[in-house]
Coordinates of C-alpha atoms and ligand atoms in Angstrom, one line a residue:
X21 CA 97.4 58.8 73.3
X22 CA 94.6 56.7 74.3
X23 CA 91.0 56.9 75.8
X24 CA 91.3 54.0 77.9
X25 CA 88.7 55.4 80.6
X26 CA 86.3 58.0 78.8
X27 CA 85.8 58.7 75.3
X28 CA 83.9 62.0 74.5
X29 CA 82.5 62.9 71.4
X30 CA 81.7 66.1 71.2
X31 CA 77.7 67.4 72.2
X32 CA 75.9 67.7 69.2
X33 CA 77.9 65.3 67.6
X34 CA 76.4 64.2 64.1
X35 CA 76.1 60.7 64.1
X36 CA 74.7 59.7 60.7
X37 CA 74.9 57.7 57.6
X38 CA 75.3 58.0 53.6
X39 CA 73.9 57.4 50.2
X40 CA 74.1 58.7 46.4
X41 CA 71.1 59.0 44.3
X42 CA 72.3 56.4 41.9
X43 CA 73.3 53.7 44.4
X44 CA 69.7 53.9 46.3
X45 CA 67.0 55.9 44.3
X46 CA 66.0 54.3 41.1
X47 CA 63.1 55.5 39.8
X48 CA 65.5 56.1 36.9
X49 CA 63.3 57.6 34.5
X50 CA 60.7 58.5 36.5
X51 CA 59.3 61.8 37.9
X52 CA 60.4 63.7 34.8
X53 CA 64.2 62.5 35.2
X54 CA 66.2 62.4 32.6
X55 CA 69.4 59.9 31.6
X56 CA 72.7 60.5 33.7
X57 CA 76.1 59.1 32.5
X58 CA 75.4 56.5 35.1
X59 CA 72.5 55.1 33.4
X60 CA 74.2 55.0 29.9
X61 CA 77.2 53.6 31.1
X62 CA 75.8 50.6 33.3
X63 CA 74.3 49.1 29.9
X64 CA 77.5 48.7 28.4
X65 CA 78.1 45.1 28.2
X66 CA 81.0 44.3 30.8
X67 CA 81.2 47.4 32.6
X68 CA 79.4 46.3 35.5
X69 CA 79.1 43.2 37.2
X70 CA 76.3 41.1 36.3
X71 CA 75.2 44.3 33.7
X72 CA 73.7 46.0 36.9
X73 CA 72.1 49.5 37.3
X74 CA 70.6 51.9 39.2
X75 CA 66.8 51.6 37.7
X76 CA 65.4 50.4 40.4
X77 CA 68.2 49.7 43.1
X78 CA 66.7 49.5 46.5
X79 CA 63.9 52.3 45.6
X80 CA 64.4 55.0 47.9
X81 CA 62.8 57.4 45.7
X82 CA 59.6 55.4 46.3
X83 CA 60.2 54.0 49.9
X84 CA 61.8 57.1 51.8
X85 CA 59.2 57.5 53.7
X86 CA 59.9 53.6 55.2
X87 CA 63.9 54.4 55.5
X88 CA 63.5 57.7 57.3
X89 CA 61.3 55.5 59.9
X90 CA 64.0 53.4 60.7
X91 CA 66.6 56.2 60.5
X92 CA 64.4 57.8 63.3
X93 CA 64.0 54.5 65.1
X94 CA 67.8 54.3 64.9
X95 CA 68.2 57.7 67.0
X96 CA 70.3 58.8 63.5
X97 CA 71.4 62.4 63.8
X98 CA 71.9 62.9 60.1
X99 CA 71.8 61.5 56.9
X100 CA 74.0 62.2 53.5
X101 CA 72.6 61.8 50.8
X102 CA 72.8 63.2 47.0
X103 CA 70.7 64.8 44.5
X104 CA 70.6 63.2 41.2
X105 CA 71.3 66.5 38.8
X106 CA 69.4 64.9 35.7
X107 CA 65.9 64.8 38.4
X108 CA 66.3 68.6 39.1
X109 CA 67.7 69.7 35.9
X110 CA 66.9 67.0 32.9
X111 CA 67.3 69.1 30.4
X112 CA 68.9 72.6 31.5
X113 CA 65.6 73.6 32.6
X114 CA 64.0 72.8 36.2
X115 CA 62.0 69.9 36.9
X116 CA 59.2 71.0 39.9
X117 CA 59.0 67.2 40.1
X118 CA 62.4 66.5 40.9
X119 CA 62.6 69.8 43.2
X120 CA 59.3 68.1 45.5
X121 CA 61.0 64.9 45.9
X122 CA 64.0 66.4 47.8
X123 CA 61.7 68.7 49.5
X124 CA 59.4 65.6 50.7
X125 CA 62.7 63.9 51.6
X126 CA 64.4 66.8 53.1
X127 CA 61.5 67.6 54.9
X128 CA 60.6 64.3 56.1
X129 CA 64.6 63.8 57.2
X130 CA 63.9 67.2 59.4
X131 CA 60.5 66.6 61.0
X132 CA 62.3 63.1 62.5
X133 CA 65.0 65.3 63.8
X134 CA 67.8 64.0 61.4
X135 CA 70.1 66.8 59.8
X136 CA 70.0 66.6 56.0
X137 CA 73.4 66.4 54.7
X138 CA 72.9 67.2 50.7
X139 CA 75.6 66.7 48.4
X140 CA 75.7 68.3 45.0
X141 CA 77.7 65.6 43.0
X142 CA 77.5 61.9 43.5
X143 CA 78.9 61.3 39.7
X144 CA 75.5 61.1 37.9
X145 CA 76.2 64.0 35.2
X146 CA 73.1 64.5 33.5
X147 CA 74.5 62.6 30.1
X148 CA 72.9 65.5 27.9
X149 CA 75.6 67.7 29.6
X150 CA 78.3 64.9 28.5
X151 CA 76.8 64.9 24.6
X152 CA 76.6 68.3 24.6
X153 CA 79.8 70.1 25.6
X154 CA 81.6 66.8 26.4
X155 CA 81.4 66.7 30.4
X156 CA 83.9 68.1 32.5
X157 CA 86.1 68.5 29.9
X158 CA 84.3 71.9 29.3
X159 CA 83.7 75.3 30.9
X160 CA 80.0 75.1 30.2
X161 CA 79.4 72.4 32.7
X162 CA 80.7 74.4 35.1
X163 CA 78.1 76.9 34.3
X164 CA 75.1 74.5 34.4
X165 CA 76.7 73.0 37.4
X166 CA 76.1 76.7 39.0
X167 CA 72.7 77.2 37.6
X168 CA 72.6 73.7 39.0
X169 CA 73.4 74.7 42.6
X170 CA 71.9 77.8 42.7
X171 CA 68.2 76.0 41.7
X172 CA 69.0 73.8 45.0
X173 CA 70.6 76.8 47.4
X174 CA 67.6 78.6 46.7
X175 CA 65.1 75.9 47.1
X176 CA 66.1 74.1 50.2
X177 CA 68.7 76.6 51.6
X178 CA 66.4 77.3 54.0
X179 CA 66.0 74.1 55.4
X180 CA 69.5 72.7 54.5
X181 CA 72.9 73.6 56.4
X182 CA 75.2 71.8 55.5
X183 CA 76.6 71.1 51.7
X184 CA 79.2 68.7 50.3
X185 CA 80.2 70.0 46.6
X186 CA 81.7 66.7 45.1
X187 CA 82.1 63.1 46.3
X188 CA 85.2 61.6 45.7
X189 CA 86.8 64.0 43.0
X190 CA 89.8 61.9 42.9
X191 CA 87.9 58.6 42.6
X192 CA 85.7 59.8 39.8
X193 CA 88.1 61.6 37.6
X194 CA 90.7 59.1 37.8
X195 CA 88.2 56.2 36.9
X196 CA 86.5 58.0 34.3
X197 CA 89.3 59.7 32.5
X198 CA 92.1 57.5 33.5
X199 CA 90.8 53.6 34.2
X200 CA 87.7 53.8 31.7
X201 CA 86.1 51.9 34.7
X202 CA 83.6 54.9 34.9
X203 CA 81.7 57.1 32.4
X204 CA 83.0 58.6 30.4
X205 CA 84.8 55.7 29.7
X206 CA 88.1 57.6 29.1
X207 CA 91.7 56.1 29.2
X208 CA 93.8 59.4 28.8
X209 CA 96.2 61.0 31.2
X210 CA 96.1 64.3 29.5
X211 CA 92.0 64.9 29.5
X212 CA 91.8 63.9 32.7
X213 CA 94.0 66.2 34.2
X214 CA 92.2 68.8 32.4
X215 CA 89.0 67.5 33.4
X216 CA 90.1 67.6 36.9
X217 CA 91.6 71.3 36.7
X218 CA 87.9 72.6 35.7
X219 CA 86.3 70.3 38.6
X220 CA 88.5 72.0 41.0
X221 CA 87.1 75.4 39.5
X222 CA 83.7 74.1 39.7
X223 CA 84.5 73.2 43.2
X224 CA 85.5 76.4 44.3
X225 CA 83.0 78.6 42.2
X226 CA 80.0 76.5 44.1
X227 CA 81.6 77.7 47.0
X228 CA 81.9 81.2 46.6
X229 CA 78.2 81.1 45.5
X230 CA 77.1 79.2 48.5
X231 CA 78.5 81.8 50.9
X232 CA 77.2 84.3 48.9
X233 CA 73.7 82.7 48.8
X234 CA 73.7 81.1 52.0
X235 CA 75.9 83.2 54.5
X236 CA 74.5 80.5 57.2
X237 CA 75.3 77.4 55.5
X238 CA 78.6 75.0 55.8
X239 CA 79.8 73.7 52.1
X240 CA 82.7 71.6 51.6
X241 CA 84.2 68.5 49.4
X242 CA 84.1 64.7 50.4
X243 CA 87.5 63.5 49.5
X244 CA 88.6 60.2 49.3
X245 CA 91.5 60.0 51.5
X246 CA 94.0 57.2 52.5
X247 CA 97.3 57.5 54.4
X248 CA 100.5 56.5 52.3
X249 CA 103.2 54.7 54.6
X250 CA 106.1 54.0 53.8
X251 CA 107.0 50.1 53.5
X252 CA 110.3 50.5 55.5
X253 CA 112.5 52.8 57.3
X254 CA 114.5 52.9 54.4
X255 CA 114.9 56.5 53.6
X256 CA 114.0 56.3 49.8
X257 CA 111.1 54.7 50.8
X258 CA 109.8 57.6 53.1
X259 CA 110.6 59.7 49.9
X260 CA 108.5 57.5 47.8
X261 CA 105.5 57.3 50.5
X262 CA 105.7 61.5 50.7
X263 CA 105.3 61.6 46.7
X264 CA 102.4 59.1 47.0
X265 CA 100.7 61.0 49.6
X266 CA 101.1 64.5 47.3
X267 CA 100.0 62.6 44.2
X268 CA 96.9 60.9 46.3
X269 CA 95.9 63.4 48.5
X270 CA 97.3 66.7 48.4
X271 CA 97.2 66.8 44.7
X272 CA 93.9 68.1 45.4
X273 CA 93.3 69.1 48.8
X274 CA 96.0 72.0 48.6
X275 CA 93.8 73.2 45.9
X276 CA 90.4 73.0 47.9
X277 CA 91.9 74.8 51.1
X278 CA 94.6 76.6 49.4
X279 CA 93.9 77.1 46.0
X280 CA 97.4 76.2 44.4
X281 CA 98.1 73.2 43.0
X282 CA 101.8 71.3 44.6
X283 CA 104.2 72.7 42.7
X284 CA 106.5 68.9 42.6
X285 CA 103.4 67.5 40.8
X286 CA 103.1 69.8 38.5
X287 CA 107.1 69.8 37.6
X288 CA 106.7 65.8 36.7
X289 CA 103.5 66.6 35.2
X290 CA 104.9 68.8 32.7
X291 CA 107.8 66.7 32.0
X292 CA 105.2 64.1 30.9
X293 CA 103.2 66.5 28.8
X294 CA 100.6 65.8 31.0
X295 CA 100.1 69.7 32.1
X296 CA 97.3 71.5 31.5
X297 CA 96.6 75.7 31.6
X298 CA 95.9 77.5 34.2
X299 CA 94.9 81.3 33.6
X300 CA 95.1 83.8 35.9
X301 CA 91.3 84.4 36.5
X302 CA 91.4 80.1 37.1
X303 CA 93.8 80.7 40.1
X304 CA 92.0 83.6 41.7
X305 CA 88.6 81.5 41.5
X306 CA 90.6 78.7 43.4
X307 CA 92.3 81.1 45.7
X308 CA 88.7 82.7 46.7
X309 CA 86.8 80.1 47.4
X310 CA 87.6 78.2 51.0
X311 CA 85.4 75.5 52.4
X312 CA 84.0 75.7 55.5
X313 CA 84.9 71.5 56.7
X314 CA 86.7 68.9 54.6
X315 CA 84.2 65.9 54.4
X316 CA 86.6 62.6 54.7
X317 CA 85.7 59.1 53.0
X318 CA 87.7 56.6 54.6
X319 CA 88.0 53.2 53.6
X320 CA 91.6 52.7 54.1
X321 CA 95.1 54.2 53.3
X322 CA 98.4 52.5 51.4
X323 CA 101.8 51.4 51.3
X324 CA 104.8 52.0 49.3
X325 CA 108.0 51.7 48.3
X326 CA 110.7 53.4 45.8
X327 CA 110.7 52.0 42.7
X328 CA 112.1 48.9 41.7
X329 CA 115.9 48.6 41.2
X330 CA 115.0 47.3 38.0
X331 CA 113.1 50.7 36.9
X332 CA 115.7 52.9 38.5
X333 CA 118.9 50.7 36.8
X334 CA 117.1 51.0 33.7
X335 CA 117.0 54.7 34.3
X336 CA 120.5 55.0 35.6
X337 CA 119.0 57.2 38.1
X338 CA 119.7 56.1 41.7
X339 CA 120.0 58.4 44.2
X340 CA 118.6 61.2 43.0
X341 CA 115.7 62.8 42.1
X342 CA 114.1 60.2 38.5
X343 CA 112.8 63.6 37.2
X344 CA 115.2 65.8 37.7
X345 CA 117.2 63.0 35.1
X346 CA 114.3 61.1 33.0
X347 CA 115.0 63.7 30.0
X348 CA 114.2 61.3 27.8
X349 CA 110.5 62.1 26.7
X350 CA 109.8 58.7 28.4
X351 CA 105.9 58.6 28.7
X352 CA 105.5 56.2 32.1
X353 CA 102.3 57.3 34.5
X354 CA 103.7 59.9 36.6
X355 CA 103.6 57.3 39.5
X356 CA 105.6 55.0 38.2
X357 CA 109.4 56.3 38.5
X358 CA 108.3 57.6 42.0
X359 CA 106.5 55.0 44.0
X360 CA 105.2 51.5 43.9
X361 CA 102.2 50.2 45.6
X362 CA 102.8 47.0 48.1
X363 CA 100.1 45.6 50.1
X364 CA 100.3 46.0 54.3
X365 CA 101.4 42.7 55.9
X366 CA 100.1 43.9 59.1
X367 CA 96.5 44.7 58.1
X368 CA 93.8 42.3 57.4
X369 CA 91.3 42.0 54.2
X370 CA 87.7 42.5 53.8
X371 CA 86.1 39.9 51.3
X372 CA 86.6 42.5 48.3
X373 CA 90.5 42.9 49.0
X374 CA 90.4 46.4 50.7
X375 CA 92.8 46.6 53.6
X376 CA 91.4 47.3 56.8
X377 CA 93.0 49.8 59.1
X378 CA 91.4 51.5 61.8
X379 CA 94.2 53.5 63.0
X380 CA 95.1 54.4 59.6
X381 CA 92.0 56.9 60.3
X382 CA 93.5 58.4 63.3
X383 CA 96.3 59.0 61.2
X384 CA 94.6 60.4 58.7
X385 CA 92.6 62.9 60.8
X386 CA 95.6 63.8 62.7
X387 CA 97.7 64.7 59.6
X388 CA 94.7 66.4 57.3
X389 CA 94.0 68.7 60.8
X390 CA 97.6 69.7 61.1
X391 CA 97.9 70.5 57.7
X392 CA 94.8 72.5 56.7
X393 CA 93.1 73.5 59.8
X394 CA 89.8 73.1 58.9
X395 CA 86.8 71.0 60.9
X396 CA 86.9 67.5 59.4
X397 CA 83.2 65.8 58.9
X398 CA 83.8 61.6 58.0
X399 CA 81.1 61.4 55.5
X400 CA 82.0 58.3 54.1
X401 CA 83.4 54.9 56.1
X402 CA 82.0 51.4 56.3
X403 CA 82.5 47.8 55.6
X404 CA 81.7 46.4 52.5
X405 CA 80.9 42.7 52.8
X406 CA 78.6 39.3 51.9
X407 CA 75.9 39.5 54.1
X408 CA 73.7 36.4 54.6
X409 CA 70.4 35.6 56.2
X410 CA 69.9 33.2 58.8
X411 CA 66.9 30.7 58.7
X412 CA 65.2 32.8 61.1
X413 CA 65.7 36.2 58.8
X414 CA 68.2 37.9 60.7
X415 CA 72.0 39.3 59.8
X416 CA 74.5 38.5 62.6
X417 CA 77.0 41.0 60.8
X418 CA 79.6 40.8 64.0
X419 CA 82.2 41.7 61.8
X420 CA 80.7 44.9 60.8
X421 CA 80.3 45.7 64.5
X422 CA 84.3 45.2 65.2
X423 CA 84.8 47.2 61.4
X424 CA 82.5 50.1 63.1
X425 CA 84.1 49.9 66.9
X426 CA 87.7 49.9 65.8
X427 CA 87.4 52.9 63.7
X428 CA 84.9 55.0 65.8
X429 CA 87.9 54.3 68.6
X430 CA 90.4 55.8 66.8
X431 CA 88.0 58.7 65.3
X432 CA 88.2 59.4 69.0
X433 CA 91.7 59.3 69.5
X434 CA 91.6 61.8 67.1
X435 CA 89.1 64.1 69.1
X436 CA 90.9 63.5 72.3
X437 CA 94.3 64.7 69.8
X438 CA 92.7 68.3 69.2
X439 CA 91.0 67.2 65.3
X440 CA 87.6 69.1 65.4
X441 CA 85.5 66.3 63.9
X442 CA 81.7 67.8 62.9
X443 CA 80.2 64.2 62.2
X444 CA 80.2 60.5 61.1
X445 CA 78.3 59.3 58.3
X446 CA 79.1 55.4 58.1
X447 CA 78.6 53.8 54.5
X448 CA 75.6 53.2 54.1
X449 CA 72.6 53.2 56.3
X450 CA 70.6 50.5 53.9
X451 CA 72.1 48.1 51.7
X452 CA 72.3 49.8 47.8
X453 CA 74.3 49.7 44.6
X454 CA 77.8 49.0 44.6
X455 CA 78.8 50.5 41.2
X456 CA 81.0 48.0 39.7
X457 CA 79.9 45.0 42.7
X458 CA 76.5 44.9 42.0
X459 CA 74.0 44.1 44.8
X460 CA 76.0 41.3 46.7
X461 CA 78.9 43.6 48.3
X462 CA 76.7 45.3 51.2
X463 CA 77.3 48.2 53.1
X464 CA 73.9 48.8 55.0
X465 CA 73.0 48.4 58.6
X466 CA 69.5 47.8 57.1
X467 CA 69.8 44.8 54.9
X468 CA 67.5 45.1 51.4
X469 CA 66.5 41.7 50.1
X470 CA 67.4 42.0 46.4
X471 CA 70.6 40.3 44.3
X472 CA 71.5 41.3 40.7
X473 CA 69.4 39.5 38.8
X474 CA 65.8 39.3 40.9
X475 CA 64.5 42.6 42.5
X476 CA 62.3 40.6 44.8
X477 CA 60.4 42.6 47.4
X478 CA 62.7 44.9 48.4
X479 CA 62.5 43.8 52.3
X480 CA 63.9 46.2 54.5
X481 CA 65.4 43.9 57.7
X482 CA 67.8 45.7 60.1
X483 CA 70.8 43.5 60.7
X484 CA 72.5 43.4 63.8
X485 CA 74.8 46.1 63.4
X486 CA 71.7 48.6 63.0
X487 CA 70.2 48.0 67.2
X488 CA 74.5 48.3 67.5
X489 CA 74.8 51.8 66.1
X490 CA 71.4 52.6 67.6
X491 CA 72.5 52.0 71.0
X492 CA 75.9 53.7 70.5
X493 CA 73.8 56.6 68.8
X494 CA 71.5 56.7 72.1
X495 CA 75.0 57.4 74.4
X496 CA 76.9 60.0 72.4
X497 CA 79.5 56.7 71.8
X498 CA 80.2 56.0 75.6
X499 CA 78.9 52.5 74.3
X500 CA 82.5 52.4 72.7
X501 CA 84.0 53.0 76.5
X502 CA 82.2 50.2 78.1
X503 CA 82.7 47.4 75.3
X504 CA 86.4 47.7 75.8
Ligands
BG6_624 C1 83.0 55.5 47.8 C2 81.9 56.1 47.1 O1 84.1 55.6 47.0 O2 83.0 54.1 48.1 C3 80.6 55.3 47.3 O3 81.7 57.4 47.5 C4 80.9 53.8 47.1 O4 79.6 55.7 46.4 C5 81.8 53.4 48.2 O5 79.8 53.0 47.1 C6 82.2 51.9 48.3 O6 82.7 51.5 47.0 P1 82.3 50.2 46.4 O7 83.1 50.1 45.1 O8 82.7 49.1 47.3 O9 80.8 50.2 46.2

């Protein structure tokens, strides 16, 4: 399928971009705001490059009023951004202060026609939750993460329609809990599956409370997904690439829109002593709960193949199924007897080694519609790159352009295929914080002159790619037809 002569996106179509509070606001302890895990972690010496944080990062919480101009100038339909939890909530009790800067923002966002998009968890826990009760690892976050919500549904539900829940559970629990790459700094297999089990609750009870709050409203989860192809046509490699996609992807979204967890992950899980409880009561919350869209982040998929002849010799366990036969109380990563990551000769690199695959999101759309049936919103996609002034203070960011083309063409392959797509938030409408990158890997169509070390003024300059998207915006994407 192609859409050689017309593409159509639908009317109404939400054509926006993204942010988290951390990456854009700082302001860090301003306006009654108290410390996330974010704002601990960041001073740790090596944990981010160049020690960087999010105190002042490109200052959104002061210069909204200046972005939300040039989201309006930009004919934006939307914008996604988070709330930090620690502004609304410092302490367990509500902080009016925090509660007017969203409103101001919120309503600012609306009275330029753009569509709030507010998401509830951009991976700033409030760090007095973390030293309290120990994070996610216990049932009392998921009750302050309610109290949480319910302080927001109630404030701006009448103003806000839709919700995203969490950003990127996958990403966050596997770097904090697995990778110590994130707070809370935690290399162990066992918590995080926990931690993850009770982020899935928390998921799903926000949910249930949304609908019941805000019958109107549309909540769901921003996942981070990527495709897992297999590296050949061999047939143990298509077995490897299906167990990568259930232990990448499924792994959770067959808990958001089904509310059970894949019952082959759970199997290995177990055989590793890696499984964690779940009660009764835990699977009727899951089961309950339903989201209304699946928010995508796309950056780009994988590739792999079975496991080394090496590993499976060693094993003795060719041919068959490693865990039906590792009996041996072996304590690998759950991974490693199944798949093995290779890189994609076919697909070229951005500057930070991310493979770039446009119809990897076609793919992706395709697959998650046929599977779960539910309206998909992109909220996350973009092009993380070094961005560079001319003499004549402009950003000829061409290669952001061809990034944006080639995937908004196959987002619409994906339309013209039957997947009911709400929305596209590209990543990220100004330049921000890359959480371990620092300032120099920019996302933005609006460039923010800053680097690591100096803050300088903070100069807002569009780029190229901004009077791109603007134009594209301005056609409902018929832009995309005649560039061809
Ligand atoms: C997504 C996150 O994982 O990727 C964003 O939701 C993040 O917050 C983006 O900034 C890009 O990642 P990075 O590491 O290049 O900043």
């Amino acid at each position: 399928m192609n859409t050689e002569n017309a593409i159509q996106f639908p009317e109404g179509f939400l054509w926006g971009a993204a942010s988290a509070a951390y990456q854009v606001e700082g302001a860090s302890a301003e306006g009654g705001k108290a410390p996330s895990i974010w704002d601990n972690f960041s001073q740790l010496p090596g944990k981010t490059k160049n020690g960087t944080d999010g105190k002042v990062a490109v200052d959104h919480y002061h210069r909204f009023r200046e972005d939300i101009q040039l989201m309006a100038k930009m004919n934006l339909k939307t914008y996604r951004f988070s709330l930090a939890w620690s502004r609304v909530l410092p302490n367990g009790e509500v902080n009016q202060e925090g509660l007017d800067f969203y409103g101001a923002l919120i309503d600012e966002l609306i009275a330029n026609g753009i569509e709030p998009v507010v998401t509830l968890y951009h991976w700033d826990l409030p760090q007095a939750l973390q030293d309290e009760y120990g994070g996610w690892e216990s049932r009392e976050t998921i009750q302050a993460f309610l109290k949480y919500a319910e302080v927001v549904f109630k404030e701006f539900g009448d103003r806000v329609r839709y919700w995203v829940t969490f950003n990127e559970q996958n990403v966050f629990t596997s770097l904090g809990y697995r990778w110590a790459s994130h707070p809370p700094n935690v290399s162990d297999m066992k918590r995080m599956y926990q931690a993850n089990h009770l982020v899935n609750l928390a998921n799903a009870e926000v949910i249930s409370l949304c609908h019941r709050l805000l019958p109107d409203a549309l909540i769901g989860p921003s996942f981070g997904y990527g495709e897992v192809v297999p590296e050949t046509c061999h047939p143990q490699d298509v077995v490897a690439a299906m167990d990568a996609n259930l232990f990448n992807n499924d792994w959770w979204l067959e808990v958001y829109c089904r509310g059970t967890y894949p019952q082959r992950i759970m199997n290995v899980l177990k055989q590793l002593d890696l499984d964690f409880e779940v009660t009764a009561a835990d699977t009727a919350t899951l089961k309950a709960a339903k989201p209304d869209f699946l928010g995508i982040n796309y950056y780009h998929g994988g590739t792999v193949r079975r496991p080394s002849a090496t590993v499976m010799n060693e094993k003795n366990l060719e041919m068959t199924d490693p865990y039906l036969m590792a009996a041996d109380g072996q304590k690998e990563t759950p991974e490693h007897l199944l798949f093995q990551s290779v890189s994609n000769p076919y697909l070229a690199k951005t500057d930070w080694g991310w493979e770039i695959d446009p119809v990897g999101l076609q793919i992706a759309l395709r697959n998650v519609y046929e599977k779960y049936q539910l309206p998909i919103f992109i909220t996350e996609n973009g092009l993380g790159a070094f961005d560079t002034l001319t003499s004549t203070d402009e950003i000829d960011d061409d290669y952001r352009i061809t990034f944006y083309r080639e995937h908004l063409l196959e987002l619409a392959n994906a339309i013209a295929c039957g997947v009911p797509v709400i929305g596209y938030c590209a990543w990220s409408f100004t330049d921000l914080l890359s959480w371990l990158n620092g300032y120099e890997k920019r996302y933005g169509f609006v460039y923010v002159d800053r680097t690591d070390e100096d803050v300088r003024e903070l100069k807002r300059i569009p780029k190229k790619s901004y009077f791109w998207y603007r134009d594209l915006i301005a056609k409902n994407g018929q832009q995309l037809t005649e560039e061809k």
